[in-house]
GROMACS .gro file of C-alpha atoms in nm:
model
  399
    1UNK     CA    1   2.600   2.790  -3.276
    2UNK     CA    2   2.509   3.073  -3.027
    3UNK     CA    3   2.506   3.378  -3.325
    4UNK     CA    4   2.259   3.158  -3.490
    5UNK     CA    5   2.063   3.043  -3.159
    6UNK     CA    6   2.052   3.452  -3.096
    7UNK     CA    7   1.932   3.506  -3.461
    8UNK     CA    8   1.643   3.248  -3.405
    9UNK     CA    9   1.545   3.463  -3.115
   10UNK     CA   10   1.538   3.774  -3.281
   11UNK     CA   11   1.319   3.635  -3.554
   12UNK     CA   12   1.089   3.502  -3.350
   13UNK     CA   13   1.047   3.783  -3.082
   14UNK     CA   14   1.019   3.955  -3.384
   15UNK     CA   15   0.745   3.770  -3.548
   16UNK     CA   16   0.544   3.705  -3.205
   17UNK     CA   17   0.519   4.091  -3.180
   18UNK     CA   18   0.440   4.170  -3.532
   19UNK     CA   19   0.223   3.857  -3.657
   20UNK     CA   20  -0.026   3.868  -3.875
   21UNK     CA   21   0.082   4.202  -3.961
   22UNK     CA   22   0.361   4.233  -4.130
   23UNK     CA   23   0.474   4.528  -4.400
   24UNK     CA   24   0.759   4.594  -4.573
   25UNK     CA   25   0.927   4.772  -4.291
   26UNK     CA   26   0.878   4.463  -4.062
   27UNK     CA   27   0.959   4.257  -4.352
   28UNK     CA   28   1.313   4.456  -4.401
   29UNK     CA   29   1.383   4.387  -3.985
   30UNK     CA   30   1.337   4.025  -4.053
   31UNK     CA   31   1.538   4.037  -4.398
   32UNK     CA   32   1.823   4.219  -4.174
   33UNK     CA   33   1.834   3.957  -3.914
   34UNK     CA   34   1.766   3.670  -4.194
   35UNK     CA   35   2.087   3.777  -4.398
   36UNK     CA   36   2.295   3.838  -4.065
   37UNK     CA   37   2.179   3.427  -4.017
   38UNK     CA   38   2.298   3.287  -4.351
   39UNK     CA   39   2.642   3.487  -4.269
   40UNK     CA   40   2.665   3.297  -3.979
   41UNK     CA   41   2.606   2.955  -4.109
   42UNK     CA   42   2.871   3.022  -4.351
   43UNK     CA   43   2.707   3.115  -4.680
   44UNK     CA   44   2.929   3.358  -4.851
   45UNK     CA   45   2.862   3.747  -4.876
   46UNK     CA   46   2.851   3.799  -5.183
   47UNK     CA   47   2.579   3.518  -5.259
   48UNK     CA   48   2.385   3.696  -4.967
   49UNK     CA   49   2.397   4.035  -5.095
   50UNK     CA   50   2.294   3.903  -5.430
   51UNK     CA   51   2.050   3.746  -5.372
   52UNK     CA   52   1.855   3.850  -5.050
   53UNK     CA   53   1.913   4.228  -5.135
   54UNK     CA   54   1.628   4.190  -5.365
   55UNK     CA   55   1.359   3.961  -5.231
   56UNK     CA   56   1.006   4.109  -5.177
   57UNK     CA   57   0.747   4.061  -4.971
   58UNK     CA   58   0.473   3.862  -5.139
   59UNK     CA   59   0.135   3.889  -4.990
   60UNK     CA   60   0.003   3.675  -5.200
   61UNK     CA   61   0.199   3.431  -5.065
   62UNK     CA   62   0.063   3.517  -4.672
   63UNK     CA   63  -0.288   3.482  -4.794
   64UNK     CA   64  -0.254   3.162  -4.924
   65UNK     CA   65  -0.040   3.059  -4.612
   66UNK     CA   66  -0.284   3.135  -4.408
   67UNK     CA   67  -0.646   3.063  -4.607
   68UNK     CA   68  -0.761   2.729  -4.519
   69UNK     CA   69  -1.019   2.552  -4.729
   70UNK     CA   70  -1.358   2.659  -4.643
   71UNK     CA   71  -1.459   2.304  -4.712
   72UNK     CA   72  -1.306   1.966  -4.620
   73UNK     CA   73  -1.246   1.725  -4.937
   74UNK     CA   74  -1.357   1.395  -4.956
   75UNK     CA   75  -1.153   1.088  -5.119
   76UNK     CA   76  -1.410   1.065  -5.341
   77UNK     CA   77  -1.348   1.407  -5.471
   78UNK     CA   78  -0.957   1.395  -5.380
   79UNK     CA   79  -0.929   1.083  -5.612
   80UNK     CA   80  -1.180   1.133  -5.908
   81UNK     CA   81  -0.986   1.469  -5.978
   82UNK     CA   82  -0.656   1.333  -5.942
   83UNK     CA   83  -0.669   1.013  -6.065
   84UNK     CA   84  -0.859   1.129  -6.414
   85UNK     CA   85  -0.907   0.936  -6.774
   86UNK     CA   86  -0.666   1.260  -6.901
   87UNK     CA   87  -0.410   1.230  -6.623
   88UNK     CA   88  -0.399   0.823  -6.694
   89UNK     CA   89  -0.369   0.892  -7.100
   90UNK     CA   90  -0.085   1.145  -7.072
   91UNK     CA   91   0.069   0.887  -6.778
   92UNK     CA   92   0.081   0.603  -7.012
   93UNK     CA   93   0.243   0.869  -7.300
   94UNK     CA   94   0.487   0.978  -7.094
   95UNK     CA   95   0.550   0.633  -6.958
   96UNK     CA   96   0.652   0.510  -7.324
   97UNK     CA   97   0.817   0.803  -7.428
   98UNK     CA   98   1.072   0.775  -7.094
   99UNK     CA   99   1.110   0.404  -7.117
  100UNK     CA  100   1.460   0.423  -7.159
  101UNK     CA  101   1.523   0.623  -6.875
  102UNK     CA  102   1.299   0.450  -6.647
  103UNK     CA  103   1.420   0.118  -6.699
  104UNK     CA  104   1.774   0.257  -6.596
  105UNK     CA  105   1.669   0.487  -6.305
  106UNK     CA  106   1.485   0.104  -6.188
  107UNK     CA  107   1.792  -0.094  -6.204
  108UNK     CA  108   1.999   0.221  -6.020
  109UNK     CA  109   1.722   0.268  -5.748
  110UNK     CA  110   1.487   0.003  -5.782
  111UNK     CA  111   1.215   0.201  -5.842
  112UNK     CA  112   0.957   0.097  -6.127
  113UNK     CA  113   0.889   0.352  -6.363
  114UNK     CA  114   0.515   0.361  -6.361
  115UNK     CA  115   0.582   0.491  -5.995
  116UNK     CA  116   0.801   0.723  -6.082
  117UNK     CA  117   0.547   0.867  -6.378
  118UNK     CA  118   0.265   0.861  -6.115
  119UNK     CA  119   0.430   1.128  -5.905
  120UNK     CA  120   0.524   1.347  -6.158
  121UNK     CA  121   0.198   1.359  -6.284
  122UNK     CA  122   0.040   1.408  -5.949
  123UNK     CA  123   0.291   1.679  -5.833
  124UNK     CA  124   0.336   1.878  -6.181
  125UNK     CA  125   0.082   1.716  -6.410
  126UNK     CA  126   0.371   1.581  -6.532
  127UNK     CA  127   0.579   1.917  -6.600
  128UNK     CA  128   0.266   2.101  -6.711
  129UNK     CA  129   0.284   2.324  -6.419
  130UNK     CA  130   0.586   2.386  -6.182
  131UNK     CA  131   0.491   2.693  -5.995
  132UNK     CA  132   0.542   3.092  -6.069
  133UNK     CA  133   0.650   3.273  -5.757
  134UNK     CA  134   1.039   3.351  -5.711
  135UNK     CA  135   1.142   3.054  -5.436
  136UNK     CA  136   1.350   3.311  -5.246
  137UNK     CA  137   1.065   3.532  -5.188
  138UNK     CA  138   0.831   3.289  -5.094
  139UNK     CA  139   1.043   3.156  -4.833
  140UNK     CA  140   1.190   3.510  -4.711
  141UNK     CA  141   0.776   3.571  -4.693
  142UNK     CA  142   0.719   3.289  -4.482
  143UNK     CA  143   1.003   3.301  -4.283
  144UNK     CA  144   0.926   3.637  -4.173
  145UNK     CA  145   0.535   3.584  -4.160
  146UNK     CA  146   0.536   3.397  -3.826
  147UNK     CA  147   0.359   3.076  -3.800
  148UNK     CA  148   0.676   2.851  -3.911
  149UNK     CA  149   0.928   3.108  -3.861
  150UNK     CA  150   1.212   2.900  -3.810
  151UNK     CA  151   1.112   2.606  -4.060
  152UNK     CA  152   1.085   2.840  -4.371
  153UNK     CA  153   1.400   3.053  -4.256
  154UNK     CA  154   1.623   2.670  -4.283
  155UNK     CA  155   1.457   2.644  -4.611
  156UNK     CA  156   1.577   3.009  -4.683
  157UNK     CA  157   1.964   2.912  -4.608
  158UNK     CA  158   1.900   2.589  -4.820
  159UNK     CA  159   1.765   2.755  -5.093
  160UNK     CA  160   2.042   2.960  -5.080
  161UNK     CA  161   2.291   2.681  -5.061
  162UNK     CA  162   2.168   2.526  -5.379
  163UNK     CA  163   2.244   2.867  -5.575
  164UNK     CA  164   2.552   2.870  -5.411
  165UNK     CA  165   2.617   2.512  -5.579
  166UNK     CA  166   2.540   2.663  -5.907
  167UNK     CA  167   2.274   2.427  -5.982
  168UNK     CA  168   2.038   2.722  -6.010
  169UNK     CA  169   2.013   3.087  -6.086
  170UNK     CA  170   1.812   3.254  -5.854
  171UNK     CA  171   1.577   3.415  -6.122
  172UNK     CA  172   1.493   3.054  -6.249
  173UNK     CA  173   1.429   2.965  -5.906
  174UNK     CA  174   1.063   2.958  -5.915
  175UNK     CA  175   0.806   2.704  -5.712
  176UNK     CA  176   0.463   2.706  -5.552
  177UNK     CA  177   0.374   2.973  -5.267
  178UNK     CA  178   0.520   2.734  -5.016
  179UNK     CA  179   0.854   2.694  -5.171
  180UNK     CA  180   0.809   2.379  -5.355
  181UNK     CA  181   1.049   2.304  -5.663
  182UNK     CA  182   1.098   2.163  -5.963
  183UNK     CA  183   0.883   1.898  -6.158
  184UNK     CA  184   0.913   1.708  -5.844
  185UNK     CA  185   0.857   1.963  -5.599
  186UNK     CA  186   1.120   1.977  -5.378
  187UNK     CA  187   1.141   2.144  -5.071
  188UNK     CA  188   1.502   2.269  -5.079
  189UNK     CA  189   1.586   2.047  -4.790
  190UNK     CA  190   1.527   1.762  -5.013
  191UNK     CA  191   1.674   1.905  -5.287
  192UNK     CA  192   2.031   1.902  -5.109
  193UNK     CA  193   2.015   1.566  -4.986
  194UNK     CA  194   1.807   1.397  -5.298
  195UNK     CA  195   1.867   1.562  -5.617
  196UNK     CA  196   2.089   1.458  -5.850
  197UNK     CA  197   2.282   1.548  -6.174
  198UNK     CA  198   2.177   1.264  -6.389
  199UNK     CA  199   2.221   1.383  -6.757
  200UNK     CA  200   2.592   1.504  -6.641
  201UNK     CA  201   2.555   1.868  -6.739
  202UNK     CA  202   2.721   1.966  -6.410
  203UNK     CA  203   2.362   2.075  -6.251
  204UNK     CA  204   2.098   1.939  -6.064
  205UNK     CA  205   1.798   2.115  -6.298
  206UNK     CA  206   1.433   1.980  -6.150
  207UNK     CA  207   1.285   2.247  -6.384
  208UNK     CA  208   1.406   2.171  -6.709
  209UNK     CA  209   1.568   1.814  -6.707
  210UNK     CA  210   1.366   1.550  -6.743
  211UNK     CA  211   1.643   1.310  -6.659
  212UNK     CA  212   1.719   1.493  -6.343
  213UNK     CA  213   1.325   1.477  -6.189
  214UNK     CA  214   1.261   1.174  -6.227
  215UNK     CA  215   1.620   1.051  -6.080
  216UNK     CA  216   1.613   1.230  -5.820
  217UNK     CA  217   1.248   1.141  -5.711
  218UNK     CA  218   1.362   0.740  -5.767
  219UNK     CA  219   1.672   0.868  -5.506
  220UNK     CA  220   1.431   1.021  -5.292
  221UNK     CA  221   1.222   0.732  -5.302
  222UNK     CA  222   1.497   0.524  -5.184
  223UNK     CA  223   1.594   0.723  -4.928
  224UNK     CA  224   1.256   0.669  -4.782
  225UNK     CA  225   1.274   0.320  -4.790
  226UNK     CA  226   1.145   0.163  -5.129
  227UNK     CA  227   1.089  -0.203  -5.077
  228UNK     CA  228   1.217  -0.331  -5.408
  229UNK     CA  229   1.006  -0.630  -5.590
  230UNK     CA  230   0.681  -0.513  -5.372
  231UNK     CA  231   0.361  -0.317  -5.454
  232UNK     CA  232   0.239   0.007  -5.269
  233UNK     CA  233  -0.080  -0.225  -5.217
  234UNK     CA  234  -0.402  -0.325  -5.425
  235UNK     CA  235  -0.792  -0.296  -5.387
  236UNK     CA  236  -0.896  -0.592  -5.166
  237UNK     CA  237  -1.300  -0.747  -5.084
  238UNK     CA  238  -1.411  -0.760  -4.735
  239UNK     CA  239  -1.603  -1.005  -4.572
  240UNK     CA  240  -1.949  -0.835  -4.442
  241UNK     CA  241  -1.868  -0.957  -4.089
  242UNK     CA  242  -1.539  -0.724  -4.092
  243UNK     CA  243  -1.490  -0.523  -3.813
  244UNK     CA  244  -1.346  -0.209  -3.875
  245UNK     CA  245  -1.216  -0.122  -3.605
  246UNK     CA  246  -0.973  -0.308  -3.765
  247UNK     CA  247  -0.837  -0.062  -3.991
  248UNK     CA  248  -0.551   0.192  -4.001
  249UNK     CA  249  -0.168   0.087  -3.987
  250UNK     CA  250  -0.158   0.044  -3.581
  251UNK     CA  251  -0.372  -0.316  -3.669
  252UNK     CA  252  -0.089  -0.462  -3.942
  253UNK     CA  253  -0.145  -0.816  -3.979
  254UNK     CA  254   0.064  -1.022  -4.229
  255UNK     CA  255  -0.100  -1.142  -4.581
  256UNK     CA  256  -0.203  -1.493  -4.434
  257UNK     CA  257  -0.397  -1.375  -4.150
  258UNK     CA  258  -0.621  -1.145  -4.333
  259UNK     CA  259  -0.644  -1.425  -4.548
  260UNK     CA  260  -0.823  -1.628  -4.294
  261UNK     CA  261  -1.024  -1.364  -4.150
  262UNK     CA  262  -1.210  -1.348  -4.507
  263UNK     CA  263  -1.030  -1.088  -4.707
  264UNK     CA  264  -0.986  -1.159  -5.106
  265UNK     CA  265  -0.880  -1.021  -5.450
  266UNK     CA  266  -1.194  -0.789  -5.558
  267UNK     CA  267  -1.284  -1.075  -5.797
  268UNK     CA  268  -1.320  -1.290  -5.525
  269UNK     CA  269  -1.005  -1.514  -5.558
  270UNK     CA  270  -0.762  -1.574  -5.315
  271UNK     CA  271  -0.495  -1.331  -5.182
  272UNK     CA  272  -0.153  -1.368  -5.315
  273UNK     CA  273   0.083  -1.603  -5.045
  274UNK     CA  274   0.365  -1.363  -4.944
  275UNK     CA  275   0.571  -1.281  -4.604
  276UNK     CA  276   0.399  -0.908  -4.647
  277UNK     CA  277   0.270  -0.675  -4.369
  278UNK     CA  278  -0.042  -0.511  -4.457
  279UNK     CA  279  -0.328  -0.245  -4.274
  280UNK     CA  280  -0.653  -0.209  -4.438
  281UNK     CA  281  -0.703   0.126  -4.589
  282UNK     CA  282  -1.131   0.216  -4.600
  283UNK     CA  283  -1.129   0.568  -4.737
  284UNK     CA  284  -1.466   0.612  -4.808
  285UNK     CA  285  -1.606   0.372  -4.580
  286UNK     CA  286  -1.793   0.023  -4.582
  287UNK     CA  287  -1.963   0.054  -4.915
  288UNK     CA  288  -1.678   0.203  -5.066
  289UNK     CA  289  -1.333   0.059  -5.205
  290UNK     CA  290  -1.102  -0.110  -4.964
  291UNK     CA  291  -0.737  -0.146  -4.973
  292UNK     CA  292  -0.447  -0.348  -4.842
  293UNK     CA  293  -0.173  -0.071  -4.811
  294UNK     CA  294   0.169  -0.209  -4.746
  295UNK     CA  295   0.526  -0.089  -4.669
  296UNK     CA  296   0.582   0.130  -5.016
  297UNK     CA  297   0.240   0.318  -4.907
  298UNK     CA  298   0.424   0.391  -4.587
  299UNK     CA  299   0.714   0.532  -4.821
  300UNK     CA  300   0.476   0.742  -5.067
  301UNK     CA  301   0.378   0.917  -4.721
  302UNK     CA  302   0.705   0.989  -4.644
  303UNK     CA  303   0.675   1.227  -5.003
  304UNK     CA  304   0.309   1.331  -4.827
  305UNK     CA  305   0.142   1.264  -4.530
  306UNK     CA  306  -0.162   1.229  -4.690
  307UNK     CA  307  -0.354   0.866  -4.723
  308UNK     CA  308  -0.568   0.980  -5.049
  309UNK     CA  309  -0.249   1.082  -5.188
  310UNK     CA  310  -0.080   0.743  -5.161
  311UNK     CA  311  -0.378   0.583  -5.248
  312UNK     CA  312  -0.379   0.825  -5.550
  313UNK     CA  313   0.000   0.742  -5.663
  314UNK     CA  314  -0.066   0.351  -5.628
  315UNK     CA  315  -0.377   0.358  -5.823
  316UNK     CA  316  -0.239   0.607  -6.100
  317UNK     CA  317   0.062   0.369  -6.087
  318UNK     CA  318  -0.172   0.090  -6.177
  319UNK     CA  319  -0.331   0.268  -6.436
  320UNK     CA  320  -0.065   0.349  -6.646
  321UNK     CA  321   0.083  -0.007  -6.600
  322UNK     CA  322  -0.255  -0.097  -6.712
  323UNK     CA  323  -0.492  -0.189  -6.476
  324UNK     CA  324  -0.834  -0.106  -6.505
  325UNK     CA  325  -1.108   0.095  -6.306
  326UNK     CA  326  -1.131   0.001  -5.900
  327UNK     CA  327  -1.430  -0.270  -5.864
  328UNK     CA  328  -1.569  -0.045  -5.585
  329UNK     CA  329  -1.651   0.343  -5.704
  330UNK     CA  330  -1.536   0.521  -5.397
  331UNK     CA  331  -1.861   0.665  -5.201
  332UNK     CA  332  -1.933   1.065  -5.192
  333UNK     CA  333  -1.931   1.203  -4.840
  334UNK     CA  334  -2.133   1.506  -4.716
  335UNK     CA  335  -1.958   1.840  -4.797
  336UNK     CA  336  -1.846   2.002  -4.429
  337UNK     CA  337  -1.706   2.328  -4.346
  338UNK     CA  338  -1.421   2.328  -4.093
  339UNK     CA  339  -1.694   2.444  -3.857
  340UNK     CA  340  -1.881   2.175  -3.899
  341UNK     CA  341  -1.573   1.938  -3.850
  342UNK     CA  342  -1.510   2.138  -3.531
  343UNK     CA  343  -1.840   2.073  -3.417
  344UNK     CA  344  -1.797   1.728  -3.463
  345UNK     CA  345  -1.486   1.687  -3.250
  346UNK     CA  346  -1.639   1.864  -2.973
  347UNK     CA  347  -1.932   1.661  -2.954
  348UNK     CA  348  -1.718   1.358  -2.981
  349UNK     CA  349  -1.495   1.477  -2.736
  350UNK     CA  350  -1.797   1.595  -2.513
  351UNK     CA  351  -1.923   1.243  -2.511
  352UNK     CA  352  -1.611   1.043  -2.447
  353UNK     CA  353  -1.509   0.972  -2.775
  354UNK     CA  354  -1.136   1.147  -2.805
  355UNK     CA  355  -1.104   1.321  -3.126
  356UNK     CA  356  -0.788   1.505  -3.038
  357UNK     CA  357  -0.735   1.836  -3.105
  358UNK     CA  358  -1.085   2.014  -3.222
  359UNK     CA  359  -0.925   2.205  -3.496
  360UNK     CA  360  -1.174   2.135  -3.795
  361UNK     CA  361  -0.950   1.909  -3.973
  362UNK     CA  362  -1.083   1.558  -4.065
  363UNK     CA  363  -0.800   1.328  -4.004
  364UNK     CA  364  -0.719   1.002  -3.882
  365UNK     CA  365  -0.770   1.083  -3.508
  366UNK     CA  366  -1.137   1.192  -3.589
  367UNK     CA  367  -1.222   0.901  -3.796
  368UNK     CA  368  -1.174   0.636  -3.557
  369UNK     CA  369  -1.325   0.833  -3.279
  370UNK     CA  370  -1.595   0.848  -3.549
  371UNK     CA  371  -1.563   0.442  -3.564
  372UNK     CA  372  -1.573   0.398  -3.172
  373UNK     CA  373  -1.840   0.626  -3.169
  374UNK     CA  374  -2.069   0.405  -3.453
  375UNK     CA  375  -1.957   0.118  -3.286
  376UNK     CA  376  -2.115   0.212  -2.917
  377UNK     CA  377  -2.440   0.314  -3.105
  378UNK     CA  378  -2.514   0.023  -3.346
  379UNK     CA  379  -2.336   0.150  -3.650
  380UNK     CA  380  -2.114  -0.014  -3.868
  381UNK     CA  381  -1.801   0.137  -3.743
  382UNK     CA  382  -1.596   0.187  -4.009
  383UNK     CA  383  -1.520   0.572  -3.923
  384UNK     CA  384  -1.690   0.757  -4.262
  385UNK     CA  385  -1.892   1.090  -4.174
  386UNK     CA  386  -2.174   0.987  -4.383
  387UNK     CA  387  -2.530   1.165  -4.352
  388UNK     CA  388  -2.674   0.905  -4.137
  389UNK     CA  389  -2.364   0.928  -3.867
  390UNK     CA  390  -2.372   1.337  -3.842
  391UNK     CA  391  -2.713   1.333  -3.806
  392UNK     CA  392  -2.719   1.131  -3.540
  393UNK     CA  393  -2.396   1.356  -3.384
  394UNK     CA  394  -2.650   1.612  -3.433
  395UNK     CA  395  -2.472   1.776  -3.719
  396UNK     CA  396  -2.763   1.751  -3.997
  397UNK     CA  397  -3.123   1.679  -3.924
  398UNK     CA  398  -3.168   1.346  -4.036
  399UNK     CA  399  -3.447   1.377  -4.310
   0.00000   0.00000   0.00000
């Protein structure tokens, strides 16, 4: 609609002039143009007035918005403190206490419970933690703060829509800085289309229902594509002639054909026969675990982009189900600042080897130009910025 098209506008012309350095009478422009936008998409006055009259600016808010970690994480680290002997107790608690729940919200969505545990105990240690800031003025905060202007002022309207439903009161509205709700954490995009009422009190209540969560993350879940009857994947053995170049989801092959090019159970034994597609997943490099990630891991991205956070919910999954310890201990990697990833991508860039955008982040794009990069000098190439590898980038001297 043009009003809001000319209400976009105003917010951003608004935040390109005054980014980075906003107060509360910038703030109060933005507010004023923010609550003329919700009138025009047809949320009613009186649910504006009372409820974006009082919003604050939160600055706390900005400075985690825009504080980046001063160093990168490995999987190792990313996985030993997520997937921890206390997180995997209280999983397997929870996991009896809710077993007639889960075995209902499986049958409904086809989601198995121990899934459904995992990420509610990776999200909000499993309702331990949901968040203390006021939703509405994170989102009014990042909305008018300028770097994702228009996403957070959507989430704004949504949030707004969802008090409008009466699901929540906007003084029990409370999430992470970002805006995240609930013991699922829900954007409030996701909330609209994915959460549901399931202990029939009228309200969709991620804070304080149990019921509700976890139904509406096994609705989520299905939204994204659950492949009912299948795994999100399971710790594999390579053969040491493996090339890794191999790896990453744009090299699927189907079950058989790794088969035959050497790859077992971690015991040795033969992979299961199915009609599966599967990528090898090498976190932590060569002489660290390996997986087989298939379809569902593609789903549990859809929640987060992350790999080590799929890997995480599949293996706390397992755990709670009752599988043991991975055969292969996932390898440390070298602490780096995001200068020092930075570094990295220009030299790799520098030398042919296209890392993408040099913006200190160590994703997939760097790895495999890390992989091409081992591979043209006699390394095994299976992407991991080891010592040995950023030395010879020229990132450590090589003791």
């Amino acid at each position: 609609m043009p009003l809001i098209r000319a209400a976009l506008f105003a917010i951003s012309t608004l935040l390109a002039n005054h980014a980075y350095a906003l107060d509360n009478a910038k703030f109060e422009q933005c507010m004023a143009q923010l609550r003329a936008q919700a009138d025009e998409a047809g949320i009613p006055a009186q649910v504006i007035s009372r409820n974006l009259s009082t919003v604050k600016l939160n600055e706390r808010v900005i400075e985690l918005d825009r504080s980046q970690p001063e160093f990168t994480s490995s999987f190792s680290d990313y996985y030993t403190r997520r997937v921890s002997e206390t997180r995997i107790e209280t999983g397997r608690k929870k996991y009896r206490e809710q077993q007639p729940l889960l075995r209902e919200l499986t049958r409904e969505y086809g989601i198995p419970g121990h899934y459904l545990v995992a990420f509610w105990g990776l999200e909000t240690n499993y309702g331990g933690f949901l968040g203390s800031i006021p939703v509405l003025d994170s989102l009014s905060t990042l909305a008018c703060e300028g770097r994702r202007g228009e996403y957070f002022s959507g989430e704004l309207l949504n949030a707004l829509r969802i008090i409008q439903a009466g699901d929540v009161e906007a003084g029990q509205m409370e999430g992470s800085w970002a805006g995240a709700m609930g013991q699922t954490q829900f954007m409030p995009a996701v909330f609209l289309r994915y959460a549901v009422d399931h202990d029939g009190d009228g309200k969709r209540n991620l804070w304080k229902s149990t019921d509700d969560a976890l139904a509406s993350a096994a609705h989520f879940l299905q939204g994204l594509g659950w492949e009912r009857e299948q795994r999100w994947g399971r710790e594999v053995r390579l053969p040491k002639s493996f090339d890794y170049q191999q790896t990453g989801f744009s090299h699927q092959r189907s079950l058989s054909d790794w088969a035959d090019m050497g790859i077992t159970m971690p015991n040795g034994q033969p992979l299961p026969q199915a009609d599966m597609q599967a990528a090898v997943i090498v976190p932590s490099g060569h002489n660290g675990p390996a997986f087989l990630a298939y379809q569902n891991f593609r789903v549990i991205m859809g929640w987060n982009r992350s790999e080590s956070y799929a890997i995480a919910v599949g293996r706390l999954a397992d755990r709670i189900a009752g599988s043991g310890e991975l055969a292969q201990a996932p390898v440390p990697a070298p602490r780096l600042t995001r200068e020092q990833v930075t570094r990295v991508q220009q030299t790799l860039n520098e030398k042919g080897f296209d890392a993408g955008e040099e913006d200190g982040l160590m994703g997939p794009g760097t790895r495999k130009a890390i992989g091409r990069y081992q591979q043209a000098n006699g390394m095994v190439a299976d992407g991991f910025p080891d010592r040995n590898v950023l030395a010879h980038i020229g990132i450590f001297e090589n003791n």
